[in-house]
Coordinates of C-alpha atoms in Angstrom, one line a residue:
M1 CA 35.6 17.6 7.7
I2 CA 36.1 15.8 11.0
G3 CA 35.8 18.1 14.1
L4 CA 38.1 17.2 17.0
I5 CA 37.1 18.2 20.6
S6 CA 38.9 17.5 23.9
A7 CA 38.7 18.7 27.5
T8 CA 41.9 17.5 29.2
A9 CA 45.6 17.3 28.5
A10 CA 45.4 13.5 27.9
G11 CA 42.5 14.0 25.4
A12 CA 44.4 16.8 23.7
A13 CA 47.4 14.6 23.2
A14 CA 45.3 11.9 21.5
R15 CA 43.4 14.6 19.6
D16 CA 46.7 16.1 18.3
R17 CA 47.9 12.6 17.1
L18 CA 44.7 12.3 15.0
A19 CA 45.1 15.8 13.7
A20 CA 48.7 15.2 12.7
A21 CA 47.8 12.0 10.9
W22 CA 44.8 13.5 9.1
P23 CA 45.8 17.1 8.5
D24 CA 43.4 17.5 5.5
R25 CA 40.5 15.7 7.1
T26 CA 40.4 17.3 10.6
R27 CA 39.8 20.6 12.4
V28 CA 40.6 21.1 16.0
Y29 CA 37.9 23.0 18.0
E30 CA 39.3 24.9 21.0
G31 CA 37.6 26.7 23.8
P32 CA 34.8 25.7 26.2
V33 CA 33.7 22.1 25.4
G34 CA 30.0 22.9 25.0
E35 CA 30.6 25.6 22.5
A36 CA 33.2 23.5 20.6
V37 CA 30.7 20.6 20.2
R38 CA 27.9 22.9 19.0
S39 CA 30.2 24.6 16.5
A40 CA 31.7 21.3 15.2
F41 CA 28.2 19.7 15.0
A42 CA 27.0 22.6 12.8
E43 CA 30.1 22.7 10.6
C44 CA 31.4 19.2 10.2
E45 CA 30.3 15.9 8.7
Q46 CA 31.8 13.9 11.6
L47 CA 33.1 14.5 15.1
V48 CA 35.6 12.8 17.4
C49 CA 35.1 13.8 21.0
F50 CA 37.8 12.9 23.5
L51 CA 35.3 12.9 26.4
A52 CA 33.3 10.6 28.6
T53 CA 30.4 9.1 26.7
G54 CA 27.9 10.5 29.3
A55 CA 29.2 14.0 28.9
T56 CA 29.2 13.7 25.1
V57 CA 25.6 12.4 25.1
R58 CA 24.4 15.4 27.2
L59 CA 26.1 17.8 24.9
L60 CA 24.8 16.2 21.8
A61 CA 21.2 15.6 22.9
P62 CA 19.8 19.1 22.2
L63 CA 21.5 19.1 18.8
L64 CA 20.1 15.9 17.3
S65 CA 17.4 16.2 14.7
D66 CA 17.5 13.5 11.9
K67 CA 19.7 10.5 11.8
A68 CA 19.9 10.8 8.0
A69 CA 21.4 14.3 8.3
D70 CA 23.2 14.4 11.7
P71 CA 27.0 14.1 11.7
G72 CA 28.5 10.8 12.8
V73 CA 30.1 11.0 16.3
V74 CA 32.8 8.9 17.8
C75 CA 33.7 9.1 21.4
V76 CA 37.2 8.2 22.7
D77 CA 37.9 7.8 26.4
E78 CA 40.7 9.6 28.2
G79 CA 42.9 6.5 28.3
G80 CA 42.6 6.0 24.6
R81 CA 41.3 2.4 25.1
F82 CA 38.0 2.6 23.2
A83 CA 36.7 4.4 20.1
V84 CA 32.9 4.3 20.5
S85 CA 30.5 4.8 17.6
L86 CA 28.0 7.0 19.4
V87 CA 25.8 8.6 16.8
G88 CA 25.2 8.1 13.1
G89 CA 26.8 4.7 12.8
H90 CA 25.6 4.1 9.2
G91 CA 24.3 7.4 7.9
G92 CA 27.0 9.5 9.5
G93 CA 29.8 6.9 8.9
A94 CA 30.6 6.7 12.6
N95 CA 31.0 2.9 12.6
E96 CA 33.8 3.1 10.0
L97 CA 35.3 6.2 11.6
A98 CA 35.5 4.3 14.9
R99 CA 37.5 1.6 13.2
E100 CA 39.8 4.1 11.5
V101 CA 40.4 6.0 14.8
G102 CA 40.9 2.8 16.7
G103 CA 43.5 1.6 14.1
L104 CA 45.4 4.8 14.3
L105 CA 45.3 5.3 18.1
G106 CA 45.5 1.7 19.1
A107 CA 42.0 1.8 20.6
E108 CA 39.4 -0.9 20.4
P109 CA 36.5 0.2 18.1
V110 CA 33.1 -0.3 19.8
V111 CA 30.2 -0.7 17.3
T112 CA 26.8 -1.5 18.7
T113 CA 24.7 -1.2 15.5
A114 CA 22.7 -4.4 15.3
T115 CA 23.6 -5.4 11.8
D116 CA 27.3 -4.7 12.3
A117 CA 27.4 -6.6 15.5
V118 CA 26.4 -9.8 13.8
G119 CA 28.3 -9.2 10.6
L120 CA 25.3 -8.3 8.3
A121 CA 25.7 -5.6 5.7
G122 CA 23.4 -2.7 6.7
L123 CA 20.8 -2.0 3.9
D124 CA 21.7 1.7 4.2
T125 CA 25.5 1.0 3.8
L126 CA 25.4 -0.8 0.4
G127 CA 26.4 2.3 -1.5
L128 CA 22.9 2.5 -3.2
P129 CA 20.1 4.9 -2.4
C130 CA 17.4 3.0 -0.4
E131 CA 13.9 3.7 0.6
G132 CA 11.0 2.0 2.4
A133 CA 10.9 -0.2 5.4
V134 CA 14.6 -0.3 6.1
A135 CA 14.3 -0.8 9.9
A136 CA 11.6 -3.5 9.5
V137 CA 13.4 -5.5 6.8
S138 CA 16.7 -5.2 8.7
R139 CA 15.0 -6.5 11.8
A140 CA 13.7 -9.4 9.8
L141 CA 17.2 -10.2 8.5
L142 CA 18.5 -10.1 12.1
D143 CA 15.8 -12.3 13.4
G144 CA 16.4 -14.9 10.7
E145 CA 13.0 -14.4 9.1
P146 CA 12.8 -15.2 5.3
V147 CA 13.5 -12.1 3.2
A148 CA 13.3 -12.3 -0.5
L149 CA 15.6 -10.5 -3.0
D150 CA 13.8 -9.3 -6.1
V151 CA 16.4 -8.2 -8.6
E152 CA 14.9 -6.4 -11.6
S153 CA 18.3 -4.9 -12.7
T154 CA 21.5 -6.9 -12.2
W155 CA 23.9 -5.2 -9.8
P156 CA 27.0 -6.5 -7.8
L157 CA 25.5 -6.4 -4.3
P158 CA 27.3 -7.4 -1.1
P159 CA 26.2 -10.6 0.5
L160 CA 22.7 -10.7 2.0
P161 CA 21.1 -13.7 3.8
V162 CA 18.0 -13.8 1.6
S163 CA 15.6 -16.5 0.6
P164 CA 13.7 -17.4 -2.6
R165 CA 10.5 -16.2 -1.0
G166 CA 9.6 -14.3 2.1
S167 CA 7.1 -12.0 3.7
Y168 CA 9.7 -9.2 3.5
T169 CA 11.4 -8.1 0.3
I170 CA 14.5 -6.3 -0.8
R171 CA 13.8 -5.0 -4.3
L172 CA 16.6 -3.8 -6.7
T173 CA 14.9 -1.6 -9.3
D174 CA 15.4 1.6 -11.2
R175 CA 11.7 1.9 -11.9
D176 CA 9.7 4.7 -10.2
V177 CA 7.6 2.6 -7.9
E178 CA 6.6 3.0 -4.3
P179 CA 7.8 0.5 -1.7
G180 CA 5.4 -1.9 -0.1
E181 CA 4.8 -2.0 3.6
R182 CA 7.5 -4.7 4.2
E183 CA 9.7 -3.7 1.3
V184 CA 13.0 -1.9 0.8
L185 CA 13.8 -0.5 -2.6
L186 CA 17.5 -0.3 -3.6
R187 CA 18.2 2.1 -6.5
P188 CA 21.1 0.9 -8.7
P189 CA 22.9 3.7 -10.7
S190 CA 21.8 2.1 -14.0
L191 CA 20.4 5.0 -16.0
V192 CA 22.4 7.3 -18.2
V193 CA 20.7 10.4 -19.5
G194 CA 22.2 11.7 -22.7
V195 CA 21.7 15.5 -23.0
G196 CA 22.0 18.0 -25.8
A197 CA 21.5 21.7 -25.3
S198 CA 21.7 24.9 -27.3
K199 CA 24.1 27.6 -26.0
G200 CA 22.5 29.3 -23.0
A201 CA 19.8 26.7 -22.4
P202 CA 18.4 27.5 -18.9
V203 CA 18.9 25.0 -16.1
A204 CA 15.2 24.9 -15.5
E205 CA 14.6 23.8 -19.1
V206 CA 17.3 21.1 -19.1
L207 CA 16.3 19.8 -15.7
G208 CA 12.6 19.9 -16.4
L209 CA 13.0 17.9 -19.6
I210 CA 15.0 15.2 -17.8
E211 CA 12.6 15.0 -14.9
E212 CA 9.5 14.9 -17.1
T213 CA 11.2 12.2 -19.4
L214 CA 12.0 10.0 -16.4
R215 CA 8.5 10.4 -14.9
E216 CA 6.7 9.5 -18.1
A217 CA 9.0 6.5 -18.6
G218 CA 8.3 5.3 -15.1
L219 CA 12.0 5.6 -14.1
S220 CA 13.5 6.8 -10.8
P221 CA 15.7 9.9 -10.8
R222 CA 17.6 8.2 -7.9
S223 CA 19.0 5.7 -10.4
V224 CA 20.5 8.2 -12.7
A225 CA 24.3 7.6 -12.8
E226 CA 25.4 10.5 -15.0
L227 CA 24.5 13.0 -17.6
A228 CA 26.4 12.4 -20.9
T229 CA 27.0 14.9 -23.7
V230 CA 29.5 16.1 -26.3
D231 CA 32.7 17.7 -25.0
A232 CA 31.8 21.0 -26.7
K233 CA 29.0 21.3 -24.1
S234 CA 31.2 20.4 -21.1
K235 CA 30.8 23.9 -19.6
E236 CA 27.2 24.6 -20.7
P237 CA 25.6 26.1 -17.5
G238 CA 22.2 24.5 -18.2
I239 CA 23.7 21.0 -18.3
L240 CA 26.1 21.6 -15.3
G241 CA 23.3 23.0 -13.3
A242 CA 20.9 20.1 -14.0
A243 CA 23.7 17.6 -13.1
E244 CA 24.3 19.5 -9.8
R245 CA 20.6 19.4 -8.9
L246 CA 20.4 15.7 -9.7
G247 CA 23.7 15.0 -7.8
V248 CA 25.4 13.2 -10.7
P249 CA 28.5 13.9 -12.8
V250 CA 28.7 15.1 -16.4
V251 CA 30.6 12.8 -18.7
T252 CA 31.6 14.1 -22.1
Y253 CA 32.8 12.5 -25.4
S254 CA 34.4 13.9 -28.5
A255 CA 32.3 14.5 -31.6
E256 CA 34.2 11.9 -33.4
E257 CA 33.3 9.3 -30.8
L258 CA 29.7 10.2 -30.9
A259 CA 29.5 10.2 -34.7
A260 CA 30.6 6.6 -34.7
V261 CA 27.6 5.5 -32.6
E262 CA 24.6 4.2 -34.6
V263 CA 21.4 5.9 -33.4
P264 CA 17.8 5.7 -34.4
N265 CA 17.3 9.5 -34.8
P266 CA 20.3 11.3 -36.4
S267 CA 19.9 15.0 -37.2
A268 CA 21.6 17.5 -39.4
A269 CA 21.4 20.3 -36.8
P270 CA 23.9 18.8 -34.2
L271 CA 26.1 17.7 -37.1
A272 CA 26.4 21.3 -38.3
A273 CA 26.7 22.7 -34.7
V274 CA 29.2 20.3 -33.0
G275 CA 30.2 17.8 -35.7
T276 CA 28.1 14.7 -34.8
P277 CA 24.6 13.8 -36.1
S278 CA 23.5 12.8 -32.6
V279 CA 24.4 14.1 -29.1
A280 CA 21.7 12.9 -26.7
E281 CA 21.2 9.4 -28.0
A282 CA 24.8 8.8 -29.0
A283 CA 26.2 10.0 -25.7
A284 CA 23.8 7.8 -23.7
L285 CA 24.5 4.8 -25.9
L286 CA 28.3 5.1 -26.1
G287 CA 28.9 3.0 -23.0
G288 CA 26.5 0.3 -24.2
G289 CA 23.0 -0.5 -22.9
E290 CA 19.4 -0.5 -23.8
L291 CA 17.8 2.7 -25.2
L292 CA 14.7 3.1 -23.1
V293 CA 13.7 6.6 -24.2
P294 CA 14.7 7.9 -27.7
K295 CA 15.7 11.5 -28.2
R296 CA 13.0 13.9 -27.2
K297 CA 12.9 17.7 -27.1
S298 CA 11.9 20.1 -24.4
N299 CA 8.5 21.9 -24.6
A300 CA 10.0 25.4 -24.9
S301 CA 9.6 27.3 -28.1
P302 CA 12.2 27.2 -29.5
A303 CA 13.3 24.0 -27.8
M304 CA 16.8 24.4 -26.4
A305 CA 17.4 20.9 -24.9
T306 CA 17.1 17.3 -25.9
C307 CA 17.6 14.1 -23.9
A308 CA 17.6 10.3 -24.2
V309 CA 17.7 7.6 -21.6
V310 CA 19.7 4.3 -21.6
R311 CA 19.8 1.5 -19.1
R312 CA 23.2 0.0 -18.5
A313 CA 23.5 -3.4 -17.0
G314 CA 25.5 -3.6 -13.8
R315 CA 29.1 -4.7 -14.4
G316 CA 30.2 -7.6 -12.3
R317 CA 33.0 -7.0 -9.9
L318 CA 36.0 -9.3 -9.5
A319 CA 38.4 -8.6 -6.7
V320 CA 41.6 -10.7 -6.8
V321 CA 42.7 -10.8 -3.2
G322 CA 46.1 -11.7 -1.7
L323 CA 45.7 -13.1 1.8
G324 CA 49.4 -12.8 2.7
P325 CA 51.6 -15.6 4.1
G326 CA 49.0 -16.9 6.6
A327 CA 49.2 -14.8 9.7
R328 CA 46.0 -12.9 10.4
D329 CA 47.8 -9.7 11.3
L330 CA 49.5 -9.7 7.9
L331 CA 46.1 -9.7 6.1
T332 CA 45.6 -6.1 4.9
P333 CA 42.6 -4.1 5.8
R334 CA 41.8 -3.7 2.1
A335 CA 41.8 -7.4 1.7
T336 CA 39.4 -7.8 4.7
A337 CA 37.1 -5.2 3.2
E338 CA 36.9 -7.0 -0.1
L339 CA 36.2 -10.3 1.6
R340 CA 33.3 -8.7 3.4
R341 CA 32.0 -7.0 0.3
A342 CA 32.0 -10.1 -1.9
S343 CA 28.7 -12.1 -2.3
V344 CA 30.7 -14.9 -4.0
L345 CA 34.0 -16.2 -2.7
V346 CA 36.2 -18.5 -4.9
G347 CA 39.3 -20.1 -3.6
L348 CA 41.4 -23.1 -2.6
D349 CA 39.7 -24.9 0.3
Q350 CA 42.6 -24.5 2.7
Y351 CA 42.8 -20.7 2.0
V352 CA 39.0 -20.4 2.5
D353 CA 39.4 -22.0 5.9
Q354 CA 41.9 -19.3 6.9
I355 CA 39.4 -16.5 6.4
R356 CA 35.9 -18.1 6.6
D357 CA 35.2 -16.2 9.9
L358 CA 35.6 -12.9 8.1
L359 CA 32.8 -13.6 5.5
R360 CA 29.4 -12.0 6.0
P361 CA 26.3 -14.1 6.3
G362 CA 24.9 -14.9 2.9
T363 CA 28.3 -15.2 1.2
R364 CA 28.3 -18.1 -1.3
V365 CA 31.6 -20.0 -1.1
L366 CA 32.9 -22.0 -4.2
E367 CA 36.0 -23.9 -3.0
S368 CA 38.1 -26.6 -4.6
G369 CA 41.3 -28.5 -3.9
L370 CA 44.9 -28.4 -5.2
G371 CA 45.4 -28.5 -8.9
A372 CA 42.2 -26.7 -9.9
E373 CA 43.7 -23.2 -10.3
E374 CA 42.5 -22.6 -13.9
E375 CA 39.0 -23.9 -13.0
R376 CA 38.8 -21.5 -10.1
A377 CA 39.9 -18.6 -12.3
R378 CA 37.2 -19.5 -14.9
T379 CA 34.6 -19.9 -12.2
A380 CA 35.4 -16.5 -10.7
V381 CA 35.2 -14.7 -14.0
E382 CA 32.0 -16.5 -14.9
Q383 CA 30.4 -15.4 -11.6
A384 CA 31.5 -11.8 -12.2
R385 CA 30.0 -11.9 -15.7
L386 CA 26.7 -12.9 -14.1
G387 CA 26.8 -9.5 -12.3
H388 CA 28.0 -10.7 -8.9
A389 CA 30.6 -9.2 -6.6
V390 CA 33.3 -11.9 -6.5
A391 CA 36.5 -12.3 -4.5
L392 CA 39.1 -14.7 -5.8
I393 CA 41.6 -15.5 -3.1
G394 CA 45.2 -16.6 -3.2
S395 CA 48.1 -16.8 -0.7
G396 CA 50.7 -14.1 -0.5
D397 CA 50.1 -11.6 -3.2
A398 CA 47.6 -12.8 -5.7
G399 CA 49.7 -11.6 -8.6
V400 CA 52.8 -13.5 -7.5
Y401 CA 52.6 -17.2 -8.5
A402 CA 49.0 -17.1 -7.6
M403 CA 45.5 -16.5 -9.1
A404 CA 45.7 -13.1 -10.7
S405 CA 47.4 -14.3 -13.9
P406 CA 45.0 -17.1 -14.8
A407 CA 42.0 -14.9 -13.8
L408 CA 43.0 -11.9 -15.8
A409 CA 43.8 -14.1 -18.8
E410 CA 40.2 -15.1 -18.8
A411 CA 38.7 -11.7 -18.0
S412 CA 37.7 -9.0 -20.5
D413 CA 36.5 -5.4 -20.2
D414 CA 32.9 -6.5 -19.5
I415 CA 33.7 -6.8 -15.8
E416 CA 35.4 -4.6 -13.3
V417 CA 38.6 -6.1 -11.9
I418 CA 40.3 -4.9 -8.7
G419 CA 43.7 -6.1 -7.5
V420 CA 44.3 -6.3 -3.8
P421 CA 48.0 -6.6 -2.9
G422 CA 49.2 -9.0 -0.2
V423 CA 52.4 -9.7 1.7
T424 CA 54.4 -12.2 -0.4
A425 CA 56.2 -15.3 1.1
A426 CA 59.4 -13.7 -0.1
L427 CA 58.8 -10.5 1.9
A428 CA 57.6 -12.4 5.0
A429 CA 60.6 -14.6 4.9
A430 CA 63.0 -11.7 4.3
A431 CA 61.6 -9.9 7.3
I432 CA 62.4 -12.9 9.4
L433 CA 65.9 -13.4 8.0
G434 CA 66.9 -9.7 8.3
A435 CA 67.4 -7.6 5.2
P436 CA 68.4 -10.0 2.4
L437 CA 66.5 -8.1 -0.3
G438 CA 68.2 -4.8 0.4
H439 CA 69.5 -4.6 -3.1
D440 CA 68.4 -6.0 -6.5
H441 CA 66.7 -9.4 -6.3
V442 CA 64.6 -11.9 -8.2
S443 CA 62.1 -14.6 -7.3
I444 CA 62.2 -17.9 -9.3
S445 CA 59.8 -20.8 -9.0
L446 CA 61.6 -24.2 -9.3
S447 CA 58.3 -26.0 -10.2
D448 CA 58.4 -27.3 -13.7
L449 CA 54.7 -28.2 -13.8
H450 CA 53.9 -25.2 -15.9
T451 CA 57.3 -24.0 -17.0
P452 CA 59.9 -26.2 -18.8
W453 CA 63.0 -26.9 -16.8
E454 CA 65.2 -25.5 -19.6
V455 CA 63.5 -22.1 -19.2
I456 CA 63.9 -22.2 -15.4
E457 CA 67.6 -23.2 -15.6
R458 CA 68.2 -20.3 -18.0
R459 CA 66.7 -17.9 -15.6
V460 CA 68.7 -19.2 -12.7
R461 CA 71.9 -18.9 -14.7
A462 CA 71.1 -15.3 -15.7
A463 CA 70.4 -14.4 -12.0
A464 CA 73.7 -16.0 -11.0
E465 CA 75.7 -14.1 -13.7
A466 CA 73.9 -10.8 -12.8
D467 CA 74.8 -11.3 -9.1
L468 CA 71.1 -10.9 -8.0
V469 CA 69.8 -12.1 -4.6
V470 CA 67.6 -15.1 -5.5
T471 CA 64.4 -16.3 -3.7
F472 CA 63.4 -19.8 -4.7
Y473 CA 59.7 -20.6 -4.5
N474 CA 58.4 -24.2 -4.7
P475 CA 62.0 -25.4 -4.1
R476 CA 61.4 -29.1 -3.5
S477 CA 58.7 -31.7 -3.3
R478 CA 58.6 -35.5 -3.0
G479 CA 58.4 -35.8 -6.8
R480 CA 60.9 -33.0 -7.5
D481 CA 64.0 -33.5 -5.4
W482 CA 66.8 -32.7 -7.8
Q483 CA 65.9 -29.2 -9.0
L484 CA 67.0 -27.3 -5.9
P485 CA 70.5 -28.9 -5.7
H486 CA 71.0 -28.2 -9.4
A487 CA 69.9 -24.5 -9.1
L488 CA 72.3 -24.1 -6.1
G489 CA 75.1 -25.6 -8.1
I490 CA 74.6 -23.0 -10.8
L491 CA 74.7 -20.2 -8.2
A492 CA 77.8 -21.8 -6.7
E493 CA 79.6 -21.2 -10.0
H494 CA 79.5 -17.5 -9.4
R495 CA 79.4 -17.2 -5.6
A496 CA 81.5 -18.2 -2.7
P497 CA 80.7 -21.3 -0.6
T498 CA 80.2 -19.0 2.4
T499 CA 77.4 -17.0 0.7
P500 CA 74.6 -16.6 3.2
V501 CA 71.4 -18.6 2.5
G502 CA 68.2 -18.2 4.5
V503 CA 65.7 -21.0 4.8
V504 CA 62.2 -20.1 6.2
R505 CA 59.3 -22.6 6.5
N506 CA 55.7 -21.4 7.0
A507 CA 56.8 -17.8 7.3
S508 CA 54.8 -15.8 9.9
R509 CA 52.7 -18.8 11.0
P510 CA 52.8 -20.3 14.6
D511 CA 54.6 -23.4 13.4
G512 CA 57.1 -21.4 11.3
S513 CA 60.9 -22.0 11.5
S514 CA 63.9 -20.2 10.0
R515 CA 67.7 -20.6 9.9
V516 CA 70.6 -18.9 8.2
T517 CA 73.2 -21.2 6.6
T518 CA 75.6 -21.0 3.7
L519 CA 75.6 -22.0 0.1
A520 CA 77.9 -24.9 0.9
G521 CA 76.1 -25.8 4.1
L522 CA 72.5 -26.0 2.9
D523 CA 71.0 -29.5 3.1
A524 CA 68.5 -29.5 0.2
A525 CA 66.8 -32.6 1.8
S526 CA 65.6 -30.3 4.7
V527 CA 63.5 -28.2 2.3
D528 CA 59.9 -28.7 1.2
M529 CA 57.1 -26.9 -0.6
M530 CA 56.2 -24.8 2.4
T531 CA 59.8 -23.4 2.4
V532 CA 61.2 -20.3 0.9
V533 CA 65.0 -20.3 0.2
T534 CA 66.8 -17.0 -0.2
V535 CA 70.4 -17.0 -1.5
G536 CA 72.4 -13.8 -1.0
N537 CA 74.6 -12.1 -3.7
T538 CA 78.3 -11.5 -3.4
A539 CA 77.7 -8.5 -1.1
T540 CA 75.3 -10.2 1.3
R541 CA 76.7 -10.6 4.8
T542 CA 75.6 -12.3 8.1
V543 CA 75.4 -9.7 10.9
A544 CA 74.4 -10.9 14.3
G545 CA 72.9 -14.0 12.8
R546 CA 70.8 -12.0 10.2
M547 CA 71.2 -11.8 6.5
V548 CA 72.0 -8.3 5.3
T549 CA 72.4 -7.2 1.7
P550 CA 73.8 -3.6 1.6
R551 CA 71.5 -1.2 -0.2
G552 CA 74.3 0.9 -1.7
Y553 CA 78.0 0.2 -2.3
R554 CA 79.4 3.5 -1.0
W555 CA 83.0 2.6 -1.6
Q556 CA 82.2 2.5 -5.3
N557 CA 81.1 6.1 -5.4
G558 CA 83.4 8.5 -7.3
P559 CA 84.9 11.7 -5.8
G560 CA 82.1 14.0 -4.7
E561 CA 79.3 11.6 -5.6
Q562 CA 76.7 11.2 -2.9
P563 CA 75.5 7.8 -1.7
E564 CA 72.2 6.7 -3.4
E565 CA 70.1 7.0 -0.3
T566 CA 71.0 10.7 0.1
R567 CA 70.2 11.8 -3.5

């Protein structure tokens, strides 16, 4: 919960805007400001104070105890100009909250945390438990000193400016070891503990068995990702209680799924009780991985719990990111976040140049020129299979005439794939033209490099006969100068010469241009590969110089029938 505190009418107005936007995330604290801050500090994970920073500091100072436990605090000035991350930038999430508040209120986020200020990923913000000399190693990274990365267990980390060797070390391990004086340990969630339990098994017995097993195997409990068991035990208090104490979820499988897993130590007892010869080993192994600890029983008499431990390799992560039509303000926040998360970026060189300034230090860039789309797709998938966090970029939306299709054709379920939508050229052009896509529409590429012209022509003819608004991508190049006139001729068989046509070049970019003409008036020679051509349907009109395709044809409604937008 985010506590909201204000002292003046201006602050209350901004506070109420935030409360209205986040009704499920926020709570307004009324009354004297000092009491409100103390109450919110004790009850909330984060605070937004619409107060002067000096006043906020004085109110907070007596309350601060431990940066790992204190709430994150953001301070917004009376004029709503700045959202300052004041306390708990990383641990309390105040840096990200300042950016969110700033985006909502139109305020400039102010983040002074050293790593954030220079674009480095903070070691305590990587999403993994960390321990050791976090401050010292972070300082070494900031000062440009060589910091080595020792990866014992593959995991898709964000970019870090590391060296092959160094006097400081970032060590990724699930082993139960103590960090060195100049070392940070990152704990990947790589361990799955399979658990079996008799009805009524005590929490202490289940938890004690798990902790003893991990300790004797030299494994860190902070790397346990989940407890796995049979679905018949999904509500067993001993298993649920142990998971709660460890801070991990319980994942369950059917007896049929578990019975199909080959295990080293099957038993007749679980087969008779729940329908599978193995619970602990089979549940741990079902998602794949290396069996580190075979099934073992608790020391109680009679033993009421069993467990087994499996190490799963980290799945590589491939984010297929749409950059939009080129304008920076049309690049989505989600796309920006994925670019900053990726340790490997793959893309066309000219697209890389558009967003190079957004990449974190340490990002490895694999760029190539035009015509290497399939090679880039293969490279991105290969890098993800090596366990990296990869971003594959394309213009517009990555799934529309871009990189998502070739990449996903190469990818299998051994990597995680995330699609990040972007603003397409058709949408950017439509916004400039007016509202040409207000009713049913279709996008067709006129490039026959990958699609036979006979197929393209059939699609154009179908769109013409169906009276769809048509957006043409890749309409004309120096080597393909006849396809656009031919396609326009097909549409002209079904539409009047006065049908509005929009022509937009470099949509949303500083050198962009646009015009609205007609089907008969369009000069195909004025169009190139940087242009999008949108041809209206029989209902499209030009209103005040803008293309408008009515969303609903109200005059076609029967007696008593409501227009579509009111249903």
